[in-house]
Amino acid sequence: MHRPIRTVLVANRGEIAMRVLRTVNAMGLRGALVYHAADRDAPAVAAADLAIQINGATPVGAYLNVEEILRAAEQAQADAIHPGYGFLSENAAFARRVAQAGLAFIGPSPEAIELMGDKVRARSFVESRGFPVAPSAIEDDAPASFVARARKVGFPLLIKPAAGGGGKGMRIVREAAALESEIARARSEGERYFGDGRLYVERYVERPRHIEVQVLGDAHGNVVHLWERECSVQRRFQKIIEETPSPALDPDRRRQICAAAAGIAHAAGYRNAGTVEFIYAEDGSFYFLEMNTRLQVEHPVTEMVTGLDLVEQQIRVAMGERLSLAQGEVGRHGHAIELRIYAEEPARNFTPATGRIVRLRLPQGEGIRMDCGVREGQAVTAAFDPMLAKLIAYGADREQAIARVRLALARLVLLGCPTNASFLDRLIAHPAFARGEIHTGFLDAHPELAADSPIEPDARLALLAATALSHPQVLETAHAVPEPLASIGGWRN
Amino acid sequence: MFHLFAIRDEKLSAALARRGRAYVLLHDGREYPVALRQLPDGAAEIEVAGNVARVVIAREGDDTFVRLGGESYAVRWIDPLDRLAHAGGASLDDVALAPMPGTVVAVQIKPGERVTRGQTMMVIESMKLETAIVAWRDGVIETLHVSAGQTFERAAPLVTLAASREE
Amino acid sequence: MRRIESRLDINSENFRLNREHNERLAAELRERQRRARYERPQRDLDRLARQKKMFVRDRIDLLLDPGTPFLELSTLAANQAYDGEVPSAAQVSGIGVVGGREVIVHADDASVKGGAWYPLSVKKIVRTLDIAIENRLPVIHLCDSAGGFLPLQAQFFADRYYAGRIFRNQCTLSRMGVPQVAIVLGHCTAGGAYIPALSDYSVIVRGTGAIFLGGPPLVKAATGEEVSADDLGGCDLHTRVSGTADYPAHSEEEAIAIARDIVARLRRPQKALECGEAEPPYYDPAELYGVIPRDNRVQFDMREVIARIVDGSRFHEYQPAYGTTLVCGYANLWGYQVGILANNGVLFNDSSLKAAHFMQLCNQNVTPMVFLQNITGYMVGREYEMRGITKDGAKMLMALVGSEVPKFTVICNGSHGAGNYGMAGRAYDPRLLFMWPQSQISVMGAEQAANVLSEVKLRQLEREGATLTPEQIAAIREPVLESYRAQSSAYYSTSELWDDGVLDPVDTRNALGVALSAALNAPIATSRYGVFRM
């Protein structure tokens, strides 16, 4: 059944809001945006056809405020709401409210969200359908024997919150002695962050690689995969660098993993875009990790190699269209890498940074794409997540993609707020990265990469000179000295 | 007196002087001819003793942001008066003296209590005028020299804040 | 303007010997200055450290703008007085740049006798303030003195140009609209207390700075009151209660930073003249060492000196064919046009007239004048008296005193008799006067004086019918020669503050550049002369 969509309300912010609005415009649709006052200078606000201010107890709270968002949708006469990622994108109750309001939720069904949102339920579902999962112990099965069963899973293991996701609240336990206290801590964190203290435990794979597969389903039961992405370079389970294709997979493995992902999505009756995440071990075995029932941050690398606009696909599915491609028609060319630009200081333990962006020049070039959520003059504050932009590069092969992304980093100018840009360059330049020898412990194995490169004497002089020649107080002191005294210089008798 | 700059955790002293129409940078006992040229694309060229590098410079208040050689730096100019004003130890700057003779109307703080800048600590009355004695900086009350109802002379100490830490 | 053509053979033996001799003298000057500036008994430096005080030169380094010149005056004051125990007369004085502004600095040196004021210290301070008045230079006082050196009070207290003149000069400066900033870094006692009180702005360091008309010992003796220096006249008393000082500072560094900020706020005056593009001399100034003869009775051509001081070595000579023992003309110095008058021999009638005329031209043209002295005197003898040599010498004095343009004098070799006067000696108010290390200054040359005195004695004895043996003649001559040698050297002159400093000849160009620039802070009035006896 086809339902027309003329106006899309984007219930998100930053770079993803810009990204979604770009496709909405390209499709000739009207784009509306909600924003909190703290985001009033964001480029997305100016880019939207209609921007509606929303309120909340905190800036983040505004974007979680269902009533405000629905009110805005009504005001904008929107036909659909795109939730972006994070915020309410995987909130089944929100998806239901949107449907109740007669709007299209550009995402999967509330049921699919609920199924995959509960990590324990998702895991059992996947296992029951015959797809591989890691050895584990689920508390809910038999709470009394949870600790004992957890011990049997073997060490090292990972304690995970049942209601968690996106890498939050997970703890690695390497020794049996620490197990009980870590379980207690994980439970209290689960209660604090997700309102749910239930846990499960999984065998932890050493030097695992994080491989995920983009899937897309329509309302007519068709599901395709759009190949995999590798997101192994992470810090505390937060992704930093993503790429496709994965350097670890040979064609057979690739086929197996992607087919498994598509199978899982199909079994779940999945509609719209989603990502199935796997842990991939050195011996080539892989296990289902979780499924994210939303568009992911790193979707651009898939777009670069497949030539597809995923947001457009999402909107079409929401309109009720059939998928335009059969699995065999999903092509893949070249290699793409994405870097996440964060407002943080890697040398100071990645502490989030703030500041006003006084100069911003986005890099241009062959195969370069930058999805940027900030503009020159905007203040970066601690109100929101520190991700400012994504830098994506496409090349004929991995080597060319790496070269292009490094060139783009060199051309990127973002002054006024510290970022992790030079840290990213050090990461990509590392020979192990060039060889594709990456895994989720890569950063822990190379902590020195986070440190600032020391300032060479020539650079120090250049910085002092550049500053002195631009700073009014310094220039004023120099100019105040009259001639001929300035020319006589530092002479003494 | 040289200018003081902070780059990351380093403090550097340097000065700029003119030599005719050109400039020199004085740093670490040496003099370097320097020049800054704007380029048409908004970037600039910085030359130090013959070495030229491409830079992008943007300034905000006392911070100068420089992109040089693939890294981004923030160079902060430190006002000598700010830096030196805080470098003293305990001093009479920590004591509020009575501006004129009078009586204490109300005391709103106790020793050991933490106050913030602008907070009213006590109210005094003199010549039928009430004046609020307000904390001039964040700090901890060390001594209350007077109590409510007490009279005092001009320049009598009223409140002492604990000495702020040396910079 | 044509470039002077040097006729010097820099490869000759004579040049080499001269150069070695003068380089030695320059090295000796540097060494003496270094000791006067920095050598102190360890106990004095230890005392400063205990009192948490900075050494005066470190204070001045912090005060001045980096990369700018500092012309220190009379470094070797008192070098031949007080048994040599009071280097620089315990004062540092000089013209420098603070916050882009030309100023003159007067600083007590507490590392010398606690900064006490000796008679020559007072003379140096008065001279510093006279320079400030004549050139309209803002003054920065760095105050840190134990007070007057009481045993010698008769030499610095009562007379017109003694200590009282310091405070009178401060009032005059204020009347003229020339600002003064005092930084109280130690004690300002008795008269010294007036220095911050008479300064327009004053900064005082908490703990070490104090201002009082009578210090604690005097107060105790006078009234029995026992009080500490800080309670009697410290920072908080004067900045919060009495209003005698304006800005409290936690530390010396802060006090100096505050003073710099004050000076940066001061209005910049219009300079009396603009300077143009400067050009270094065509000839190497270091060659001056070879120009100056090692025997100071030997004549040399002043054009060779001029060529190594002025821009591009270019010189527009006035009356090149007339009065050739006086060389004069226009040149540029650090971009300023100046009129130079220099001696190439004894002054005759024609050279005196030429000089007086050229001085008037300089005043008409509003061109500052630079005098390069090497003069033994005016020509004597009946023929010259008939031609009116006395009148012609007098005309030079009349021209000098009627001049309103700034004058600067450098005594390059000899400066004797009326020639010192006619060539703008100290009494004729050059804004600054310097000496070269080998120069001599006295009423007449030592030999001449010895000859005159023995001649007088001989005549006297002849009338009595006696004669003098060679030994007796020697016994008359030697003491005269000795005392002249001692009291006519540049070092004696500078010790007595008859000059503003001994200069390494090679530094003359820079010193004059700083001096010129400083002098032009004062407006130049129209000249008006008395009667020239024609």
mmCIF file of N, CA and C in Angstrom, chain C residues 277-348:
data_model
loop_
_atom_site.group_PDB
_atom_site.id
_atom_site.type_symbol
_atom_site.label_atom_id
_atom_site.label_comp_id
_atom_site.label_asym_id
_atom_site.label_seq_id
_atom_site.Cartn_x
_atom_site.Cartn_y
_atom_site.Cartn_z
ATOM 1 N N GLU C 277 64.290 57.855 6.057
ATOM 2 C CA GLU C 277 64.927 56.532 5.959
ATOM 3 C C GLU C 277 66.360 56.627 6.459
ATOM 4 N N ALA C 278 66.764 55.654 7.251
ATOM 5 C CA ALA C 278 68.142 55.645 7.730
ATOM 6 C C ALA C 278 68.976 54.761 6.823
ATOM 7 N N GLU C 279 70.274 54.943 6.887
ATOM 8 C CA GLU C 279 71.185 54.172 6.048
ATOM 9 C C GLU C 279 72.461 53.992 6.856
ATOM 10 N N PRO C 280 73.000 52.827 6.920
ATOM 11 C CA PRO C 280 74.241 52.679 7.680
ATOM 12 C C PRO C 280 75.386 53.424 6.985
ATOM 13 N N PRO C 281 76.432 53.798 7.760
ATOM 14 C CA PRO C 281 77.563 54.484 7.124
ATOM 15 C C PRO C 281 78.172 53.604 6.042
ATOM 16 N N TYR C 282 78.678 54.256 5.032
ATOM 17 C CA TYR C 282 79.308 53.497 3.944
ATOM 18 C C TYR C 282 80.601 52.842 4.442
ATOM 19 N N TYR C 283 81.327 53.588 5.291
ATOM 20 C CA TYR C 283 82.577 53.052 5.846
ATOM 21 C C TYR C 283 82.276 52.356 7.169
ATOM 22 N N ASP C 284 83.093 51.357 7.460
ATOM 23 C CA ASP C 284 82.873 50.559 8.676
ATOM 24 C C ASP C 284 83.177 51.381 9.927
ATOM 25 N N PRO C 285 82.198 51.564 10.809
ATOM 26 C CA PRO C 285 82.459 52.321 12.037
ATOM 27 C C PRO C 285 83.618 51.757 12.854
ATOM 28 N N ALA C 286 83.907 50.473 12.751
ATOM 29 C CA ALA C 286 85.017 49.896 13.514
ATOM 30 C C ALA C 286 86.344 50.516 13.113
ATOM 31 N N GLU C 287 86.390 51.119 11.935
ATOM 32 C CA GLU C 287 87.633 51.765 11.498
ATOM 33 C C GLU C 287 87.965 52.990 12.347
ATOM 34 N N LEU C 288 86.996 53.458 13.122
ATOM 35 C CA LEU C 288 87.279 54.598 14.011
ATOM 36 C C LEU C 288 88.461 54.302 14.920
ATOM 37 N N TYR C 289 88.589 53.027 15.318
ATOM 38 C CA TYR C 289 89.714 52.682 16.185
ATOM 39 C C TYR C 289 91.052 53.017 15.532
ATOM 40 N N GLY C 290 91.082 52.934 14.200
ATOM 41 C CA GLY C 290 92.336 53.233 13.498
ATOM 42 C C GLY C 290 92.509 54.704 13.171
ATOM 43 N N VAL C 291 91.369 55.448 13.209
ATOM 44 C CA VAL C 291 91.436 56.881 12.878
ATOM 45 C C VAL C 291 92.036 57.672 14.035
ATOM 46 N N ILE C 292 91.642 57.314 15.274
ATOM 47 C CA ILE C 292 92.058 58.108 16.431
ATOM 48 C C ILE C 292 93.524 57.818 16.740
ATOM 49 N N PRO C 293 94.375 58.860 16.736
ATOM 50 C CA PRO C 293 95.803 58.616 16.959
ATOM 51 C C PRO C 293 96.071 58.120 18.373
ATOM 52 N N ARG C 294 97.078 57.271 18.498
ATOM 53 C CA ARG C 294 97.411 56.737 19.816
ATOM 54 C C ARG C 294 98.143 57.774 20.663
ATOM 55 N N ASP C 295 98.754 58.773 19.992
ATOM 56 C CA ASP C 295 99.355 59.890 20.727
ATOM 57 C C ASP C 295 98.395 61.048 20.566
ATOM 58 N N ASN C 296 97.847 61.533 21.687
ATOM 59 C CA ASN C 296 96.763 62.502 21.524
ATOM 60 C C ASN C 296 97.227 63.891 21.121
ATOM 61 N N ARG C 297 98.520 64.056 20.858
ATOM 62 C CA ARG C 297 98.972 65.341 20.322
ATOM 63 C C ARG C 297 98.975 65.330 18.801
ATOM 64 N N VAL C 298 98.734 64.124 18.227
ATOM 65 C CA VAL C 298 98.777 64.029 16.762
ATOM 66 C C VAL C 298 97.431 64.441 16.187
ATOM 67 N N GLN C 299 97.445 65.271 15.136
ATOM 68 C CA GLN C 299 96.223 65.751 14.505
ATOM 69 C C GLN C 299 95.630 64.665 13.606
ATOM 70 N N PHE C 300 94.331 64.649 13.456
ATOM 71 C CA PHE C 300 93.689 63.760 12.476
ATOM 72 C C PHE C 300 92.533 64.510 11.826
ATOM 73 N N ASP C 301 92.081 64.022 10.679
ATOM 74 C CA ASP C 301 91.030 64.689 9.926
ATOM 75 C C ASP C 301 89.658 64.225 10.432
ATOM 76 N N MET C 302 88.909 65.165 10.988
ATOM 77 C CA MET C 302 87.581 64.842 11.525
ATOM 78 C C MET C 302 86.630 64.292 10.457
ATOM 79 N N ARG C 303 86.894 64.588 9.203
ATOM 80 C CA ARG C 303 86.000 64.045 8.162
ATOM 81 C C ARG C 303 86.015 62.514 8.203
ATOM 82 N N GLU C 304 87.153 61.926 8.589
ATOM 83 C CA GLU C 304 87.216 60.465 8.681
ATOM 84 C C GLU C 304 86.318 59.958 9.803
ATOM 85 N N VAL C 305 86.187 60.784 10.853
ATOM 86 C CA VAL C 305 85.289 60.403 11.958
ATOM 87 C C VAL C 305 83.840 60.544 11.502
ATOM 88 N N ILE C 306 83.551 61.714 10.883
ATOM 89 C CA ILE C 306 82.174 61.963 10.420
ATOM 90 C C ILE C 306 81.732 60.845 9.482
ATOM 91 N N ALA C 307 82.658 60.443 8.596
ATOM 92 C CA ALA C 307 82.310 59.422 7.601
ATOM 93 C C ALA C 307 81.922 58.092 8.241
ATOM 94 N N ARG C 308 82.314 57.890 9.482
ATOM 95 C CA ARG C 308 82.024 56.594 10.109
ATOM 96 C C ARG C 308 80.920 56.686 11.150
ATOM 97 N N ILE C 309 80.214 57.819 11.099
ATOM 98 C CA ILE C 309 79.088 57.997 12.028
ATOM 99 C C ILE C 309 77.781 58.263 11.284
ATOM 100 N N VAL C 310 77.846 59.014 10.186
ATOM 101 C CA VAL C 310 76.609 59.486 9.553
ATOM 102 C C VAL C 310 76.084 58.521 8.498
ATOM 103 N N ASP C 311 74.797 58.675 8.179
ATOM 104 C CA ASP C 311 74.125 57.812 7.213
ATOM 105 C C ASP C 311 74.827 57.861 5.860
ATOM 106 N N GLY C 312 75.186 56.681 5.354
ATOM 107 C CA GLY C 312 75.769 56.604 4.017
ATOM 108 C C GLY C 312 77.095 57.322 3.893
ATOM 109 N N SER C 313 77.653 57.754 5.020
ATOM 110 C CA SER C 313 78.886 58.544 5.012
ATOM 111 C C SER C 313 78.748 59.802 4.156
ATOM 112 N N ARG C 314 77.509 60.292 3.996
ATOM 113 C CA ARG C 314 77.278 61.471 3.150
ATOM 114 C C ARG C 314 77.321 62.742 3.981
ATOM 115 N N PHE C 315 77.932 63.755 3.437
ATOM 116 C CA PHE C 315 78.159 64.990 4.186
ATOM 117 C C PHE C 315 78.086 66.157 3.225
ATOM 118 N N HIS C 316 77.246 67.143 3.553
ATOM 119 C CA HIS C 316 77.132 68.354 2.750
ATOM 120 C C HIS C 316 77.949 69.406 3.471
ATOM 121 N N GLU C 317 79.194 69.643 3.001
ATOM 122 C CA GLU C 317 80.095 70.531 3.753
ATOM 123 C C GLU C 317 79.798 71.993 3.451
ATOM 124 N N TYR C 318 79.753 72.796 4.513
ATOM 125 C CA TYR C 318 79.513 74.235 4.378
ATOM 126 C C TYR C 318 80.854 74.976 4.392
ATOM 127 N N GLN C 319 81.000 75.997 3.524
ATOM 128 C CA GLN C 319 82.255 76.774 3.429
ATOM 129 C C GLN C 319 83.470 75.849 3.431
ATOM 130 N N PRO C 320 83.546 74.947 2.460
ATOM 131 C CA PRO C 320 84.667 73.988 2.455
ATOM 132 C C PRO C 320 86.036 74.642 2.315
ATOM 133 N N ALA C 321 86.081 75.857 1.709
ATOM 134 C CA ALA C 321 87.392 76.455 1.446
ATOM 135 C C ALA C 321 87.805 77.460 2.514
ATOM 136 N N TYR C 322 86.882 77.851 3.381
ATOM 137 C CA TYR C 322 87.144 78.940 4.337
ATOM 138 C C TYR C 322 87.225 78.379 5.745
ATOM 139 N N GLY C 323 88.092 78.966 6.577
ATOM 140 C CA GLY C 323 88.163 78.550 7.993
ATOM 141 C C GLY C 323 88.336 77.058 8.130
ATOM 142 N N THR C 324 89.330 76.514 7.441
ATOM 143 C CA THR C 324 89.433 75.053 7.312
ATOM 144 C C THR C 324 89.742 74.317 8.603
ATOM 145 N N THR C 325 90.085 75.032 9.688
ATOM 146 C CA THR C 325 90.312 74.276 10.935
ATOM 147 C C THR C 325 88.995 73.955 11.628
ATOM 148 N N LEU C 326 87.883 74.437 11.066
ATOM 149 C CA LEU C 326 86.569 74.049 11.605
ATOM 150 C C LEU C 326 85.819 73.435 10.432
ATOM 151 N N VAL C 327 85.474 72.181 10.547
ATOM 152 C CA VAL C 327 84.723 71.498 9.499
ATOM 153 C C VAL C 327 83.255 71.508 9.910
ATOM 154 N N CYS C 328 82.379 71.994 9.008
ATOM 155 C CA CYS C 328 80.955 71.929 9.362
ATOM 156 C C CYS C 328 80.107 71.627 8.146
ATOM 157 N N GLY C 329 78.909 71.164 8.392
ATOM 158 C CA GLY C 329 78.004 70.860 7.280
ATOM 159 C C GLY C 329 76.855 69.999 7.746
ATOM 160 N N TYR C 330 75.968 69.671 6.788
ATOM 161 C CA TYR C 330 74.793 68.855 7.107
ATOM 162 C C TYR C 330 75.070 67.384 6.813
ATOM 163 N N ALA C 331 74.431 66.534 7.566
ATOM 164 C CA ALA C 331 74.478 65.089 7.295
ATOM 165 C C ALA C 331 73.200 64.497 7.866
ATOM 166 N N ASN C 332 72.921 63.246 7.560
ATOM 167 C CA ASN C 332 71.793 62.543 8.186
ATOM 168 C C ASN C 332 72.323 61.548 9.187
ATOM 169 N N LEU C 333 71.600 61.444 10.307
ATOM 170 C CA LEU C 333 72.007 60.480 11.323
ATOM 171 C C LEU C 333 70.757 59.733 11.754
ATOM 172 N N TRP C 334 70.709 58.447 11.437
ATOM 173 C CA TRP C 334 69.504 57.645 11.694
ATOM 174 C C TRP C 334 68.257 58.327 11.104
ATOM 175 N N GLY C 335 68.441 58.922 9.933
ATOM 176 C CA GLY C 335 67.309 59.513 9.234
ATOM 177 C C GLY C 335 67.006 60.943 9.642
ATOM 178 N N TYR C 336 67.671 61.457 10.678
ATOM 179 C CA TYR C 336 67.463 62.860 11.049
ATOM 180 C C TYR C 336 68.548 63.703 10.404
ATOM 181 N N GLN C 337 68.155 64.877 9.880
ATOM 182 C CA GLN C 337 69.204 65.769 9.388
ATOM 183 C C GLN C 337 69.808 66.482 10.590
ATOM 184 N N VAL C 338 71.138 66.540 10.625
ATOM 185 C CA VAL C 338 71.845 67.249 11.698
ATOM 186 C C VAL C 338 72.902 68.159 11.079
ATOM 187 N N GLY C 339 73.290 69.177 11.871
ATOM 188 C CA GLY C 339 74.405 70.027 11.461
ATOM 189 C C GLY C 339 75.617 69.633 12.290
ATOM 190 N N ILE C 340 76.709 69.302 11.643
ATOM 191 C CA ILE C 340 77.905 68.856 12.370
ATOM 192 C C ILE C 340 78.944 69.959 12.391
ATOM 193 N N LEU C 341 79.539 70.180 13.571
ATOM 194 C CA LEU C 341 80.681 71.099 13.682
ATOM 195 C C LEU C 341 81.808 70.309 14.319
ATOM 196 N N ALA C 342 82.992 70.308 13.687
ATOM 197 C CA ALA C 342 84.090 69.479 14.178
ATOM 198 C C ALA C 342 85.417 70.218 13.996
ATOM 199 N N ASN C 343 86.365 69.924 14.901
ATOM 200 C CA ASN C 343 87.653 70.640 14.867
ATOM 201 C C ASN C 343 88.704 69.900 14.079
ATOM 202 N N ASN C 344 89.319 70.630 13.144
ATOM 203 C CA ASN C 344 90.524 70.103 12.479
ATOM 204 C C ASN C 344 91.685 71.037 12.790
ATOM 205 N N GLY C 345 91.917 71.309 14.070
ATOM 206 C CA GLY C 345 93.012 72.200 14.440
ATOM 207 C C GLY C 345 92.511 73.290 15.350
ATOM 208 N N VAL C 346 93.392 74.247 15.589
ATOM 209 C CA VAL C 346 93.111 75.374 16.488
ATOM 210 C C VAL C 346 92.054 76.272 15.854
ATOM 211 N N LEU C 347 91.284 76.954 16.667
ATOM 212 C CA LEU C 347 90.283 77.882 16.124
ATOM 213 C C LEU C 347 90.891 79.241 15.822
ATOM 214 N N PHE C 348 90.778 79.680 14.566
ATOM 215 C CA PHE C 348 91.240 81.007 14.155
ATOM 216 C C PHE C 348 90.032 81.923 14.027
#
